[in-house]
């Protein structure tokens, strides 16, 4: 923060000078609600222009934003919302109402919280540290909702059944040819077909075995799809927390250690 005292008169008409090196005096135990005062210094900023030399004095106050307020009001709630969005990974795949409600609620809460933080801070043209945090947390919550959509799709995906060759129509489980083909059958084939009709119990047993095999194949396909969806949930239980942990490792040192700008005294 700068405070500059300048005038339109030249140094021939008016001169400014600090009384001493420690010209800035502060009240003891000075506290501000959102900032901490790190250092103060003053210097002479007299400028030499083509029209003359103009006097100038400048006082510099180096402020540091207090972190505790935003930690409690912004960072901790967003962390809890991100953790809450991961609860859907432990819910059953078929618990569609619970997972949809949880995903949409966390996303709306995250959006509302980010909007409140944006309003409370001064508008600037550059990206702030809290903007990066809010944007990343929103991406994590939205990704959890997309993961549920993919899981639901995998668990309900219809696998195409293998096509069977059909040369006619079925009567009591017996494959019959069309009427046109029946005209070309000889007497022995017709007699063989009539003999087959007499074996009713054997035909019904064969038909039942075929139906059972198709039901078993369908159940196996459904189980395989369900296992694939559950495997995706199990992988996300590890991927999401690990990714968020890596983001925190990169984020906090970048802004708390390497992101502090030091003002050089002139």
XYZ file of C-alpha atoms in Angstrom:
266
model
C 0.000 0.000 0.000
C 1.393 3.385 -1.041
C 0.710 6.881 0.215
C 2.281 9.572 -1.936
C 2.556 13.260 -1.194
C 3.326 15.301 -4.287
C 2.799 18.836 -5.506
C 2.677 20.786 -8.727
C 5.356 23.209 -7.524
C 8.996 22.615 -8.336
C 11.698 22.165 -5.736
C 12.679 25.803 -6.226
C 9.287 26.808 -4.821
C 8.560 23.963 -2.383
C 10.571 21.173 -0.814
C 9.443 18.012 0.969
C 11.664 16.076 3.346
C 11.177 13.310 5.897
C 11.965 14.331 9.437
C 13.892 11.126 10.160
C 14.455 7.633 8.773
C 11.639 6.259 10.938
C 9.160 8.935 10.057
C 6.195 6.550 10.117
C 4.953 5.982 13.646
C 2.321 3.383 14.432
C 0.044 2.789 17.371
C 1.146 -0.065 19.590
C -0.787 -3.333 19.175
C -2.345 -2.112 15.933
C -4.632 -4.783 14.500
C -6.738 -4.964 11.376
C -9.547 -7.463 10.796
C -8.277 -8.987 7.522
C -4.679 -7.839 7.239
C -1.452 -7.944 9.193
C 1.184 -5.205 8.944
C 4.592 -6.677 8.112
C 6.745 -3.628 7.511
C 6.731 0.117 6.816
C 9.281 2.409 5.257
C 9.463 5.820 3.615
C 11.601 7.425 0.934
C 11.947 10.483 -1.245
C 10.349 10.068 -4.680
C 11.257 13.442 -6.148
C 10.915 13.250 -9.937
C 13.014 15.063 -12.521
C 11.005 16.016 -15.584
C 11.678 18.218 -18.591
C 9.551 20.950 -17.060
C 11.439 20.878 -13.781
C 12.046 18.918 -10.575
C 8.938 18.195 -8.519
C 9.004 17.212 -4.842
C 7.486 13.912 -3.711
C 7.386 11.831 -0.538
C 6.119 8.249 -0.354
C 5.152 6.004 2.560
C 4.882 2.250 1.980
C 2.869 -0.154 4.160
C 3.427 -3.851 3.455
C 0.275 -5.772 4.373
C -0.308 -9.505 4.595
C -3.817 -10.902 4.284
C -4.945 -12.855 7.320
C -5.450 -16.479 6.367
C -7.608 -17.642 9.255
C -10.830 -16.030 8.045
C -10.758 -17.625 4.590
C -9.559 -20.931 6.029
C -12.684 -21.238 8.160
C -15.181 -19.571 5.840
C -14.021 -20.855 2.448
C -11.402 -23.605 2.448
C -12.736 -25.982 5.099
C -16.354 -25.978 3.797
C -15.196 -26.715 0.250
C -12.999 -29.584 1.460
C -15.983 -31.094 3.277
C -18.157 -30.718 0.167
C -15.552 -32.492 -1.962
C -15.311 -35.296 0.594
C -19.097 -35.571 0.664
C -19.249 -35.987 -3.119
C -17.011 -39.060 -2.794
C -19.593 -40.827 -0.607
C -21.400 -41.880 -3.792
C -18.486 -44.204 -4.614
C -19.433 -46.319 -1.594
C -23.145 -46.403 -2.403
C -24.683 -49.276 -4.333
C -24.761 -48.986 -8.112
C -28.546 -49.380 -8.128
C -29.050 -46.590 -5.547
C -29.818 -44.099 -8.313
C -32.001 -41.606 -6.338
C -29.455 -41.361 -3.508
C -26.465 -40.873 -5.805
C -28.223 -38.332 -8.037
C -29.435 -36.324 -5.041
C -25.986 -36.363 -3.451
C -24.196 -35.333 -6.652
C -26.564 -32.506 -7.581
C -26.719 -31.172 -4.009
C -22.940 -31.040 -3.600
C -22.518 -29.375 -6.999
C -25.119 -26.684 -6.257
C -23.660 -26.081 -2.791
C -20.179 -25.743 -4.261
C -21.395 -23.268 -6.879
C -23.226 -21.169 -4.270
C -20.197 -21.091 -1.970
C -17.875 -20.092 -4.798
C -20.233 -17.257 -5.760
C -20.319 -15.980 -2.176
C -16.530 -15.955 -1.953
C -16.280 -14.134 -5.279
C -18.622 -11.392 -4.084
C -16.748 -10.859 -0.800
C -13.394 -10.246 -2.535
C -12.474 -7.184 -4.615
C -12.786 -7.660 -8.396
C -9.397 -7.895 -10.103
C -8.270 -8.767 -13.622
C -5.924 -11.609 -12.630
C -6.650 -15.074 -11.221
C -6.472 -15.232 -7.429
C -5.346 -18.196 -5.372
C -8.834 -18.788 -4.034
C -10.188 -18.799 -7.611
C -7.873 -21.693 -8.439
C -9.004 -23.533 -5.303
C -12.718 -23.026 -5.947
C -12.420 -23.979 -9.596
C -10.527 -27.183 -8.830
C -12.959 -28.231 -6.080
C -15.888 -27.631 -8.453
C -14.204 -29.843 -11.046
C -13.784 -32.631 -8.465
C -17.458 -32.458 -7.463
C -18.642 -32.377 -11.077
C -16.358 -35.288 -11.974
C -17.916 -37.369 -9.198
C -21.334 -36.719 -10.726
C -20.063 -37.705 -14.171
C -18.567 -40.879 -12.701
C -22.003 -41.911 -11.457
C -23.426 -41.360 -14.953
C -20.744 -43.600 -16.451
C -21.249 -46.236 -13.756
C -24.992 -46.294 -14.346
C -24.437 -46.631 -18.090
C -22.027 -49.548 -17.680
C -24.360 -51.388 -15.317
C -27.349 -51.054 -17.668
C -25.655 -51.381 -21.038
C -27.473 -53.875 -23.262
C -25.108 -56.453 -24.683
C -26.280 -57.691 -28.119
C -27.356 -61.325 -28.043
C -25.864 -63.732 -30.561
C -28.171 -64.224 -33.525
C -29.526 -67.694 -34.177
C -30.182 -69.011 -37.628
C -33.883 -69.382 -38.177
C -35.034 -71.269 -41.238
C -38.681 -71.553 -40.331
C -40.987 -71.328 -37.351
C -41.290 -73.094 -34.013
C -44.209 -75.340 -33.120
C -44.000 -76.850 -29.633
C -40.256 -76.501 -29.722
C -39.848 -78.140 -33.146
C -38.187 -76.150 -35.903
C -40.601 -76.217 -38.827
C -39.844 -75.118 -42.348
C -42.064 -72.881 -44.367
C -44.959 -74.135 -46.387
C -43.061 -73.614 -49.610
C -40.221 -75.808 -48.376
C -42.669 -78.404 -47.038
C -43.803 -79.051 -50.617
C -40.289 -80.200 -51.507
C -40.026 -82.629 -48.575
C -40.354 -86.275 -49.402
C -42.617 -88.707 -47.592
C -39.820 -89.997 -45.327
C -39.116 -86.493 -43.980
C -42.808 -85.966 -43.248
C -43.057 -89.277 -41.455
C -39.929 -88.376 -39.434
C -41.525 -85.110 -38.407
C -44.732 -86.834 -37.377
C -42.699 -89.272 -35.326
C -40.965 -86.381 -33.617
C -44.311 -84.836 -32.634
C -45.218 -88.030 -30.821
C -42.216 -87.592 -28.535
C -43.841 -84.641 -26.734
C -42.068 -84.876 -23.356
C -38.634 -85.081 -24.969
C -39.380 -82.039 -27.103
C -40.567 -79.997 -24.113
C -37.437 -80.953 -22.160
C -35.214 -79.838 -25.021
C -37.111 -76.562 -25.269
C -36.815 -75.989 -21.518
C -33.074 -76.640 -21.628
C -32.689 -74.086 -24.398
C -34.656 -71.455 -22.460
C -32.643 -72.130 -19.304
C -29.367 -71.758 -21.165
C -30.484 -68.407 -22.583
C -31.545 -67.197 -19.119
C -28.206 -68.274 -17.638
C -26.322 -66.443 -20.401
C -28.406 -63.315 -19.778
C -27.756 -63.469 -16.027
C -24.023 -63.891 -16.635
C -24.001 -60.851 -18.923
C -25.801 -58.754 -16.297
C -23.395 -59.876 -13.574
C -20.415 -59.020 -15.749
C -21.803 -55.522 -16.415
C -22.485 -55.013 -12.712
C -18.959 -56.119 -11.800
C -17.545 -53.689 -14.354
C -19.513 -50.806 -12.822
C -18.459 -51.782 -9.292
C -14.835 -51.967 -10.412
C -15.060 -48.382 -11.668
C -16.404 -47.283 -8.269
C -13.574 -49.086 -6.482
C -10.967 -47.430 -8.705
C -12.475 -43.976 -8.132
C -12.281 -44.516 -4.369
C -8.505 -44.371 -4.803
C -8.073 -42.067 -7.799
C -10.156 -39.126 -6.524
C -8.603 -38.822 -3.015
C -5.107 -39.346 -4.421
C -5.613 -36.650 -7.071
C -6.972 -34.210 -4.485
C -4.016 -34.927 -2.196
C -1.550 -34.238 -5.031
C -3.355 -30.995 -5.833
C -2.988 -29.853 -2.214
C 0.717 -30.688 -2.234
C 1.179 -28.443 -5.279
C -1.281 -25.698 -4.269
C -0.244 -24.754 -0.732
C 3.532 -24.415 -1.246
C 2.943 -22.521 -4.502
C 1.004 -19.719 -2.794
C 2.232 -19.774 0.804
C 5.955 -20.224 0.155
C 6.848 -19.432 -3.452
C 3.985 -17.065 -4.248
C 4.897 -14.312 -1.764
C 6.194 -11.210 -3.513
C 8.835 -9.198 -1.694
C 8.765 -5.462 -2.153
C 12.246 -4.080 -2.768
C 13.067 -0.868 -0.982
C 14.253 1.863 -3.367
